[in-house]
Short mmCIF file of C-alpha atoms in Angstrom, two decimals:
data_model
loop_
_atom_site.label_atom_id
_atom_site.label_comp_id
_atom_site.label_asym_id
_atom_site.label_seq_id
_atom_site.Cartn_x
_atom_site.Cartn_y
_atom_site.Cartn_z
CA MET A 1 75.52 88.58 82.66
CA HIS A 2 74.88 86.32 85.64
CA LEU A 3 76.10 82.74 85.51
CA MET A 4 73.54 80.09 86.35
CA PRO A 5 74.46 78.03 89.42
CA LEU A 6 75.61 74.51 88.68
CA SER A 7 73.12 71.71 89.19
CA PRO A 8 73.88 69.37 92.10
CA TRP A 9 74.70 66.57 89.66
CA LEU A 10 77.22 68.72 87.79
CA THR A 11 78.65 70.01 91.06
CA PHE A 12 79.25 66.45 92.26
CA ARG A 13 80.95 65.64 88.96
CA HIS A 14 83.27 68.65 89.18
CA ALA A 15 84.04 67.86 92.81
CA LYS A 16 85.00 64.26 92.00
CA GLU A 17 87.24 65.48 89.20
CA ALA A 18 88.91 67.97 91.54
CA VAL A 19 89.63 65.22 94.08
CA ARG A 20 91.08 62.94 91.40
CA ASN A 21 93.38 65.73 90.20
CA GLY A 22 94.70 66.59 93.66
CA ARG A 23 92.67 69.75 94.25
CA PRO A 24 90.77 68.96 97.47
CA GLU A 25 90.26 72.62 98.38
CA GLU A 26 88.30 73.15 95.14
CA ALA A 27 86.14 70.10 95.83
CA HIS A 28 85.65 71.33 99.39
CA ARG A 29 84.44 74.71 98.13
CA LEU A 30 81.98 73.09 95.70
CA LEU A 31 80.54 70.58 98.17
CA ALA A 32 80.24 72.70 101.32
CA PRO A 33 76.99 74.49 100.27
CA LEU A 34 75.34 71.21 99.25
CA ALA A 35 76.39 69.53 102.48
CA ALA A 36 74.90 72.45 104.42
CA GLU A 37 71.63 71.96 102.51
CA GLY A 38 71.53 68.31 103.59
CA TYR A 39 72.66 66.47 100.46
CA ARG A 40 73.87 63.12 101.80
CA LYS A 41 75.98 62.49 98.71
CA ALA A 42 77.86 65.70 99.43
CA GLY A 43 78.63 64.39 102.90
CA ARG A 44 79.95 61.13 101.46
CA LEU A 45 82.12 62.96 98.95
CA LEU A 46 83.53 65.18 101.68
CA ARG A 47 85.07 62.04 103.20
CA ASP A 48 86.98 61.64 99.94
CA VAL A 49 87.98 65.29 100.19
CA ALA A 50 89.33 64.74 103.72
CA ALA A 51 91.26 61.70 102.51
CA ALA A 52 92.74 63.80 99.68
CA TYR A 53 93.79 66.48 102.17
CA VAL A 54 95.49 63.83 104.30
CA ALA A 55 97.21 62.23 101.30
CA ARG A 56 98.60 65.57 100.21
CA GLY A 57 99.58 66.40 103.78
CA GLU A 58 101.45 63.10 104.09
CA LYS A 59 103.28 63.89 100.85
CA SER A 60 104.27 67.31 102.19
CA HIS A 61 105.37 65.67 105.44
CA ARG A 62 107.65 63.27 103.55
CA ALA A 63 109.07 66.26 101.64
CA ASP A 64 109.87 68.01 104.97
CA ASN A 65 107.32 70.75 104.28
CA ALA A 66 105.67 70.76 107.70
CA GLU A 67 103.75 74.01 107.23
CA ALA A 68 102.00 72.75 104.07
CA ALA A 69 101.26 69.46 105.84
CA TRP A 70 99.72 71.31 108.80
CA LYS A 71 97.54 73.36 106.45
CA ASP A 72 96.08 70.22 104.86
CA LEU A 73 95.75 68.48 108.21
CA LEU A 74 93.72 71.33 109.71
CA ALA A 75 91.48 71.38 106.63
CA ALA A 76 90.90 67.62 106.98
CA GLU A 77 90.18 67.95 110.70
CA ALA A 78 87.60 70.66 109.99
CA LEU A 79 85.59 68.11 107.96
CA ASN A 80 85.45 65.77 110.99
CA THR A 81 85.07 62.58 108.95
CA GLY A 82 86.66 60.24 111.49
CA ASP A 83 89.51 59.19 109.18
CA ALA A 84 92.15 57.52 111.39
CA ARG A 85 94.94 58.83 109.15
CA VAL A 86 94.10 62.36 110.31
CA SER A 87 95.13 61.50 113.86
CA THR A 88 98.24 59.70 112.62
CA LEU A 89 99.36 62.72 110.60
CA ARG A 90 98.76 65.05 113.56
CA THR A 91 100.91 62.85 115.78
CA ALA A 92 103.73 62.85 113.23
CA LEU A 93 103.65 66.62 112.74
CA THR A 94 103.49 67.25 116.47
CA ARG A 95 106.59 65.12 116.95
CA ILE A 96 108.40 67.31 114.43
CA GLY A 97 107.42 70.41 116.41
CA VAL A 98 108.58 68.86 119.68
CA ALA A 99 111.88 67.85 118.07
CA GLU A 100 112.30 71.39 116.73
CA CYS A 101 111.82 72.79 120.24
CA ALA A 102 114.36 70.35 121.68
CA ALA A 103 116.87 71.27 118.97
CA ALA A 104 116.30 74.97 119.63
CA LEU A 105 117.03 74.47 123.33
CA GLU A 106 120.21 72.58 122.48
CA ALA A 107 121.21 75.42 120.13
CA ALA A 108 120.51 78.07 122.83
CA LYS A 109 117.54 79.60 121.01
CA PRO A 110 114.84 79.94 123.68
CA MET A 111 112.88 82.57 121.74
CA HIS A 112 112.54 80.11 118.85
CA VAL A 113 111.14 77.56 121.30
CA LEU A 114 108.45 80.04 122.32
CA THR A 115 107.64 80.72 118.65
CA VAL A 116 107.24 77.03 117.83
CA VAL A 117 105.21 76.34 120.97
CA GLY A 118 102.95 79.28 120.09
CA ARG A 119 102.28 77.82 116.64
CA LEU A 120 101.50 74.40 118.13
CA ARG A 121 99.16 75.96 120.69
CA ASP A 122 97.31 77.71 117.86
CA ARG A 123 96.88 74.27 116.29
CA HIS A 124 95.31 72.92 119.50
CA THR A 125 98.30 70.78 120.45
CA GLN A 126 98.64 69.85 124.11
CA ARG A 127 101.63 67.85 125.36
CA HIS A 128 103.39 67.75 128.70
CA ASP A 129 106.86 67.91 127.13
CA LEU A 130 105.84 71.07 125.26
CA ASP A 131 104.75 72.65 128.55
CA THR A 132 108.12 71.74 130.06
CA MET A 133 110.18 73.16 127.19
CA GLU A 134 108.06 76.31 127.12
CA ALA A 135 108.70 76.88 130.83
CA LEU A 136 112.43 76.27 130.34
CA ALA A 137 112.55 78.75 127.46
CA GLN A 138 110.66 81.38 129.45
CA ASP A 139 113.05 81.04 132.39
CA TRP A 140 116.00 81.18 130.00
CA VAL A 141 114.78 84.44 128.48
CA MET A 142 114.32 85.86 131.97
CA ALA A 143 117.85 84.77 132.93
CA HIS A 144 119.12 86.64 129.88
CA GLU A 145 117.18 89.72 130.98
CA MET A 146 118.61 89.49 134.51
CA ALA A 147 122.14 89.39 133.11
CA ASP A 148 121.45 92.34 130.84
CA ARG A 149 120.57 94.52 133.83
CA GLY A 150 123.54 93.32 135.89
CA ASP A 151 121.81 90.78 138.14
CA PHE A 152 124.35 88.08 137.30
CA LEU A 153 123.93 86.08 140.50
CA LEU A 154 120.19 85.85 139.88
CA ALA A 155 120.86 84.88 136.27
CA GLN A 156 123.29 82.16 137.33
CA ALA A 157 120.77 80.85 139.87
CA ALA A 158 118.15 80.75 137.11
CA VAL A 159 120.56 78.79 134.89
CA ASP A 160 121.13 76.28 137.69
CA LYS A 161 117.37 75.91 138.09
CA ILE A 162 116.95 75.37 134.35
CA ARG A 163 119.71 72.76 134.36
CA THR A 164 117.98 70.66 137.03
CA ARG A 165 114.84 70.55 134.87
CA MET A 166 116.60 69.68 131.59
CA VAL A 167 117.04 66.01 132.49
CA MET A 168 115.51 64.92 129.17
CA ASN A 169 117.34 67.46 126.98
CA PRO A 170 121.03 67.96 126.07
CA THR A 171 122.54 70.94 127.86
CA THR A 172 124.96 71.99 125.11
CA GLY A 173 123.32 75.37 124.54
CA LEU A 174 122.81 76.00 128.23
CA ASP A 175 126.47 75.22 128.90
CA LEU A 176 127.49 77.77 126.26
CA PHE A 177 125.13 80.34 127.76
CA ALA A 178 126.49 79.68 131.27
CA LYS A 179 130.10 79.99 130.09
CA GLN A 180 129.42 83.31 128.38
CA LEU A 181 127.48 84.44 131.45
CA GLU A 182 130.50 83.70 133.64
CA GLY A 183 132.81 85.67 131.36
CA ARG A 184 130.48 88.65 131.26
CA HIS A 185 130.10 88.54 135.05
CA GLU A 186 133.87 88.68 135.55
CA ARG A 187 134.13 91.61 133.14
CA TYR A 188 131.23 93.35 134.91
CA ARG A 189 132.66 92.99 138.44
CA MET A 190 135.95 94.61 137.51
CA ALA A 191 134.35 97.42 135.53
CA VAL A 192 131.60 98.33 137.99
CA ALA A 193 134.08 98.82 140.85
CA ASN A 194 136.23 101.13 138.73
CA LEU A 195 133.13 102.97 137.53
CA SER A 196 132.03 103.78 141.08
CA GLU A 197 135.48 105.09 141.99
CA ALA A 198 135.72 107.26 138.86
CA ALA A 199 132.23 108.72 139.35
CA GLU A 200 132.83 109.52 143.03
CA ALA A 201 136.07 111.29 142.08
CA ASN A 202 134.37 113.19 139.21
CA LYS A 203 136.88 111.68 136.77
CA TRP A 204 134.40 111.77 133.91
CA ALA A 205 136.68 110.55 131.12
CA ASP A 206 137.46 107.45 133.17
CA ALA A 207 133.81 107.17 134.19
CA SER A 208 132.70 107.25 130.55
CA ARG A 209 135.18 104.51 129.65
CA TRP A 210 134.22 102.27 132.58
CA ALA A 211 130.50 102.89 132.02
CA ALA A 212 130.90 101.62 128.45
CA GLU A 213 132.68 98.56 129.83
CA VAL A 214 129.86 97.87 132.32
CA ILE A 215 127.24 98.32 129.61
CA ALA A 216 129.16 95.93 127.35
CA ALA A 217 128.63 93.28 130.03
CA ALA A 218 125.16 94.40 131.16
CA PRO A 219 123.47 96.52 128.45
CA ASN A 220 120.51 97.44 130.66
CA HIS A 221 122.51 98.41 133.76
CA ARG A 222 120.62 101.48 134.90
CA GLU A 223 123.29 103.12 137.08
CA ALA A 224 125.97 102.74 134.39
CA ARG A 225 123.74 104.40 131.81
CA THR A 226 122.97 107.25 134.21
CA ILE A 227 126.67 107.83 134.95
CA GLN A 228 127.46 107.57 131.24
CA LEU A 229 125.01 110.38 130.48
CA ARG A 230 126.49 112.52 133.27
CA ALA A 231 129.97 111.87 131.91
CA TRP A 232 128.92 112.82 128.38
CA GLU A 233 127.38 116.05 129.66
CA ALA A 234 130.50 116.84 131.71
CA LEU A 235 132.83 116.17 128.78
CA LYS A 236 130.77 117.93 126.12
CA PRO A 237 131.94 121.55 126.70
CA ALA A 238 135.61 120.62 126.91
CA THR A 239 136.00 117.95 124.25
CA GLY A 240 132.79 117.76 122.25
CA SER A 241 132.93 114.02 122.83
CA TYR A 242 129.27 113.69 123.73
CA HIS A 243 128.03 110.93 121.49
CA PRO A 244 124.59 109.49 122.35
CA ASN A 245 125.02 106.55 120.00
CA ALA A 246 128.42 105.50 121.34
CA ALA A 247 127.07 102.33 122.92
CA ALA A 248 124.88 101.27 120.01
CA GLU A 249 127.34 98.58 118.93
CA ILE A 250 127.26 96.78 122.28
CA VAL A 251 126.04 93.21 121.83
CA PRO A 252 124.11 91.72 124.75
CA LEU A 253 124.56 88.16 125.92
CA MET A 254 121.62 86.60 124.09
CA ALA A 255 122.68 88.09 120.78
CA VAL A 256 125.85 86.02 120.98
CA VAL A 257 124.00 82.85 121.88
CA GLU A 258 121.00 83.37 119.63
CA PRO A 259 122.24 85.35 116.62
CA HIS A 260 119.19 84.87 114.44
CA HIS A 261 117.03 87.17 116.54
CA ALA A 262 117.77 90.84 115.94
CA ALA A 263 115.42 91.58 118.81
CA PHE A 264 118.40 91.81 121.10
CA ALA A 265 120.16 94.90 119.74
CA TYR A 266 120.48 97.81 122.13
CA ALA A 267 120.99 101.53 122.10
CA PRO A 268 121.63 103.84 125.04
CA THR A 269 118.72 104.96 127.17
CA LYS A 270 118.30 107.95 129.42
CA ALA A 271 117.47 107.56 133.09
CA ALA A 272 116.75 110.10 135.79
CA GLU A 273 119.87 110.80 137.81
CA SER A 274 117.94 110.60 141.06
CA GLY A 275 116.79 107.05 140.34
CA ASN A 276 117.27 104.35 142.93
CA GLY A 277 117.72 101.51 140.48
CA HIS A 278 114.32 100.02 141.35
CA ARG A 279 113.51 99.24 137.71
CA PRO A 280 115.68 98.02 134.87
CA ALA A 281 116.07 100.24 131.85
CA SER A 282 114.51 98.65 128.81
CA SER A 283 116.15 97.55 125.60
CA PHE A 284 115.39 99.10 122.24
CA ARG A 285 116.79 99.48 118.78
CA PRO A 286 117.57 102.96 117.49
CA GLU A 287 114.89 102.70 114.83
CA SER A 288 112.26 102.10 117.51
CA ARG A 289 112.25 105.83 118.07
CA HIS A 290 110.53 106.23 114.73
CA SER A 291 107.97 103.44 115.14
CA SER A 292 105.10 105.76 115.81
CA GLY A 293 101.69 106.65 114.55
CA PRO A 294 100.50 109.84 112.86
CA GLY A 295 102.04 113.06 114.09
CA GLY A 296 105.03 111.32 115.65
CA MET A 297 102.87 109.70 118.35
CA PRO A 298 104.29 106.32 119.41
CA LYS A 299 101.89 103.37 119.47
CA ARG A 300 103.46 102.08 122.70
CA PHE A 301 106.15 103.20 125.09
CA LEU A 302 107.71 102.18 128.39
CA LEU A 303 107.30 104.28 131.53
CA TRP A 304 109.82 103.73 134.33
CA ILE A 305 109.03 105.66 137.54
CA ASP A 306 111.84 105.70 140.08
CA GLY A 307 110.80 104.16 143.36
CA VAL A 308 107.39 103.13 141.98
CA GLY A 309 107.64 100.73 139.04
CA GLY A 310 107.56 100.18 135.32
CA TYR A 311 104.64 100.10 132.88
CA LEU A 312 103.94 99.29 129.26
CA VAL A 313 101.77 102.12 127.87
CA CYS A 314 99.55 101.44 124.84
CA LEU A 315 98.00 104.39 122.99
CA SER A 316 96.00 102.60 120.27
CA ASN A 317 92.24 102.27 120.55
CA ARG A 318 92.62 98.56 119.78
CA VAL A 319 95.13 96.45 121.72
CA THR A 320 95.96 92.80 121.03
CA PHE A 321 97.07 90.13 123.53
CA GLY A 322 98.91 86.90 122.77
CA GLN A 323 101.81 84.54 123.30
CA ALA A 324 105.22 86.18 123.61
CA THR A 325 107.02 84.86 120.53
CA ALA A 326 109.64 86.32 118.23
CA ASP A 327 107.26 86.81 115.30
CA ALA A 328 103.85 87.61 116.77
CA PRO A 329 102.81 91.24 115.98
CA ILE A 330 100.91 91.83 119.22
CA ASP A 331 100.72 94.77 121.61
CA VAL A 332 100.78 92.90 124.93
CA PRO A 333 102.95 89.75 124.67
CA LEU A 334 102.49 87.29 127.52
CA PHE A 335 104.47 84.36 128.85
CA ALA A 336 101.31 82.32 129.36
CA ASP A 337 99.30 79.44 127.90
CA VAL A 338 97.54 81.61 125.33
CA SER A 339 97.44 81.68 121.53
CA ARG A 340 99.73 83.91 119.48
CA MET A 341 96.76 86.20 118.72
CA HIS A 342 94.51 85.39 121.63
CA ALA A 343 92.35 88.43 122.35
CA GLU A 344 91.67 92.02 121.42
CA MET A 345 90.50 94.93 123.55
CA ALA A 346 88.89 97.96 121.92
CA ARG A 347 88.12 101.37 123.42
CA ASP A 348 85.15 103.39 122.17
CA GLY A 349 82.55 105.80 123.53
CA GLU A 350 80.89 103.06 125.59
CA GLY A 351 84.04 101.79 127.26
CA TYR A 352 86.35 98.81 126.75
CA LEU A 353 85.19 95.72 124.85
CA VAL A 354 87.31 92.56 125.09
CA GLU A 355 86.86 89.82 122.48
CA SER A 356 88.28 86.33 121.99
CA THR A 357 87.22 83.01 120.52
CA ARG A 358 90.20 81.19 122.02
CA GLY A 359 89.26 81.20 125.68
CA LEU A 360 87.96 84.24 127.59
CA HIS A 361 86.37 84.48 131.03
CA VAL A 362 85.22 87.62 132.82
CA ASN A 363 84.67 87.20 136.56
CA GLY A 364 84.64 83.43 136.03
CA SER A 365 81.97 83.38 133.30
CA PRO A 366 82.84 82.35 129.71
CA HIS A 367 82.45 85.00 127.01
CA GLU A 368 83.39 85.63 123.41
CA ARG A 369 82.99 89.37 123.95
CA ALA A 370 82.32 91.44 127.04
CA LEU A 371 82.04 95.11 127.96
CA LEU A 372 84.33 95.64 130.94
CA LYS A 373 83.73 97.62 134.09
CA CYS A 374 86.21 98.70 136.73
CA GLY A 375 87.28 95.80 138.93
CA ASP A 376 86.51 93.02 136.43
CA ARG A 377 88.81 90.01 136.52
CA VAL A 378 89.66 88.88 132.97
CA THR A 379 91.07 85.42 132.27
CA LEU A 380 92.77 84.62 128.96
CA GLY A 381 93.21 80.94 128.17
CA THR A 382 93.08 78.72 131.22
CA SER A 383 94.91 80.79 133.81
CA CYS A 384 96.33 84.16 132.68
CA GLN A 385 94.40 86.74 134.72
CA PHE A 386 94.43 90.50 134.99
CA LEU A 387 92.30 93.07 136.79
CA PHE A 388 90.77 95.85 134.75
CA ARG A 389 90.89 99.24 136.50
CA GLN A 390 89.65 102.70 135.60
CA PRO A 391 90.70 104.60 138.72
CA VAL A 392 90.05 108.12 137.39
CA SER A 393 86.37 108.82 136.88
CA ILE A 394 86.92 111.65 134.40
CA SER A 395 89.45 109.77 132.25
CA PRO A 396 88.78 106.81 129.92
CA SER A 397 92.37 105.58 130.35
CA ALA A 398 92.65 102.18 132.04
CA ARG A 399 95.16 100.08 133.96
CA LEU A 400 95.62 96.30 133.65
CA GLU A 401 97.18 94.49 136.61
CA LEU A 402 98.49 90.94 136.07
CA VAL A 403 97.43 88.93 139.12
CA SER A 404 98.09 85.33 138.07
CA GLY A 405 101.88 85.34 138.22
CA HIS A 406 102.28 85.51 134.45
CA ARG A 407 104.51 88.17 132.95
CA LEU A 408 105.60 90.07 129.88
CA PRO A 409 109.07 89.65 128.34
CA LEU A 410 110.14 92.76 130.27
CA ALA A 411 109.59 93.04 134.00
CA VAL A 412 106.80 95.61 134.15
CA ASP A 413 104.22 96.07 136.89
CA GLY A 414 101.24 96.58 134.62
CA VAL A 415 99.84 97.77 131.32
CA LEU A 416 98.32 101.24 130.88
CA LEU A 417 95.78 101.88 128.12
CA MET A 418 96.21 105.60 127.53
CA ALA A 419 93.34 107.56 125.97
CA ASP A 420 93.96 111.32 126.12
CA ASN A 421 96.07 111.38 129.27
CA LEU A 422 97.57 109.55 132.22
CA ILE A 423 97.41 111.09 135.68
CA LEU A 424 100.26 110.43 138.10
CA GLY A 425 99.94 111.83 141.59
CA PRO A 426 99.46 111.44 145.33
CA GLY A 427 95.70 110.84 145.49
CA THR A 428 93.35 107.97 144.66
CA GLN A 429 92.05 109.57 141.45
CA THR A 430 95.26 108.70 139.62
CA HIS A 431 96.34 106.01 137.19
CA ILE A 432 99.67 105.62 139.03
CA THR A 433 100.40 106.75 142.57
CA LEU A 434 103.34 109.10 143.14
CA PRO A 435 103.52 109.02 146.94
CA TRP A 436 106.01 111.91 147.30
CA ALA A 437 104.44 114.33 144.81
CA SER A 438 102.41 117.24 146.15
CA THR A 439 100.25 117.59 143.04
CA ASN A 440 99.42 115.64 139.91
CA VAL A 441 101.71 115.10 136.94
CA ILE A 442 99.85 114.61 133.66
CA LEU A 443 101.13 112.85 130.58
CA TYR A 444 98.98 113.89 127.64
CA ARG A 445 98.74 113.45 123.90
CA SER A 446 98.25 116.25 121.39
CA LYS A 447 98.74 116.95 117.70
CA ASP A 448 102.42 117.52 118.48
CA GLY A 449 102.86 114.14 120.17
CA LEU A 450 103.40 113.37 123.85
CA GLY A 451 103.62 116.05 126.50
CA VAL A 452 103.93 116.46 130.26
CA LYS A 453 102.16 118.98 132.48
CA PHE A 454 103.06 119.83 136.09
CA ALA A 455 102.25 122.86 138.24
CA GLY A 456 105.82 123.70 139.06
CA SER A 457 109.40 123.49 137.87
CA PHE A 458 110.90 120.32 136.44
CA THR A 459 113.52 119.21 133.94
CA VAL A 460 113.32 117.22 130.72
CA ASP A 461 116.67 115.66 129.85
CA ASN A 462 118.29 118.10 132.32
CA SER A 463 116.76 121.13 130.56
CA PRO A 464 114.67 123.34 132.89
CA CYS A 465 110.93 123.53 132.17
CA ARG A 466 107.86 124.98 133.82
CA GLU A 467 104.16 124.06 133.60
CA ARG A 468 104.38 121.90 130.46
CA ALA A 469 106.77 120.49 127.85
CA ASN A 470 106.76 118.27 124.79
CA LEU A 471 108.43 114.88 125.09
CA VAL A 472 110.44 113.07 122.43
CA LEU A 473 111.28 109.46 123.23
CA PRO A 474 113.53 108.63 125.01
CA ALA A 475 113.20 111.32 127.68
CA SER A 476 113.82 111.74 131.40
CA VAL A 477 111.55 113.97 133.49
CA ALA A 478 112.59 114.97 137.00
CA ALA A 479 111.44 117.25 139.79
CA GLU A 480 112.25 117.44 143.47
CA ALA A 481 109.63 114.82 144.43
CA PHE A 482 109.66 112.47 141.44
CA SER A 483 111.56 111.30 138.38
CA PHE A 484 110.60 109.04 135.53
CA THR A 485 111.82 107.94 132.12
CA ILE A 486 109.84 107.20 128.97
CA GLU A 487 111.45 105.00 126.35
CA PRO A 488 110.58 103.41 123.02
CA VAL A 489 109.44 99.82 123.11
CA GLY A 490 112.18 97.40 122.14
CA ALA A 491 111.81 94.58 119.65
CA ARG A 492 111.38 92.02 122.44
CA LEU A 493 108.00 93.63 123.16
#
């Protein structure tokens, strides 16, 4: 049995009753169709609905329920009735967000600052002090990352730079961070000198102990992790002491300062022994190894190529882009003036389609969706730009190169969108150039997961291979002319 639609008169009556009883969303639902049809009375009643939204939002604001207040405010703004109280409520709620960011900086929680700023950006809030605190938080996170890979002098310089720009904010949290940084640096300097001596003398028990000490101070120190793996391998036959999870309890610097974010837990990574330290090893939690799609295929992984660079590799057909915050479930997080869920790029038989309703330009022209071609310059928001490349004519895989100075939470050189394979090699028809390789190296996906193919001999985690091999993350692949490491994506990405 089909219910007859309510007459306009009865609809108006129900809407008025809903407003009187504090149910503006119900009145909104009833009146919206009539307003769209041109009923002037519906338009007048919607002003009452907006006022009811604001009244309820003000009540939530007084009860310290900012999220409920924002929900009602945005609903009232959507009606665009010109009620001055709407602007007043927005100002009050924005002040709360700004105060929350300032408190997070004082408490040494830069990731929380980025989360709050991301929410405010999504709500179309623009303030100079928010821009300043966002930049401070981004630099703070990068200082933490520098310390984690052993670049303590750079981290301390970054802290000094942050301090000069925090003239309007208390430096309590920054002082705590700097003090802990100094202590970790002192511990690192002593340990790294002893580690080098032990490794050169092939004293692997001492090397293992000093490597653990270095990693305790700098969890992403690439050389220490490499020596630690060599020490474990050397000690395994004699003592059975090889224990790949031995460093899992190491707590990096930011975890001490910002304990509420479990994104900063680390486990050991493998790195090619022939590496030159050009790229930092990434951070990841042990469970990241299992965060994969069907058939054990990871959705994303990190590719570190010694002497070349580092890349975030995305395997999904749909990839999302957005603000780098602690709680945004996005594939490519960006330190940029973009929304938390800003854009999506999809791969199909026709190519790559990028879509966004929050600010998207392709080659300078505004779009809500656009089919990309090789060489297109894509702008997200006002200034975050990347070049779209498909360098291999026979492969649908693509490479994104950030060209605007913006960055991801980890220092990578680009993003690779992997379809069936990635080609690494010496020529121009490659996704990544390996200048010293004589022939191509191919990373491919199959029903068994990830694999590598190379016309020659190579090793995977020091085990000899020829022609091809399956890869289980994390893994190190090395040959005479190249070496690279693939790792799970950590929680910070």
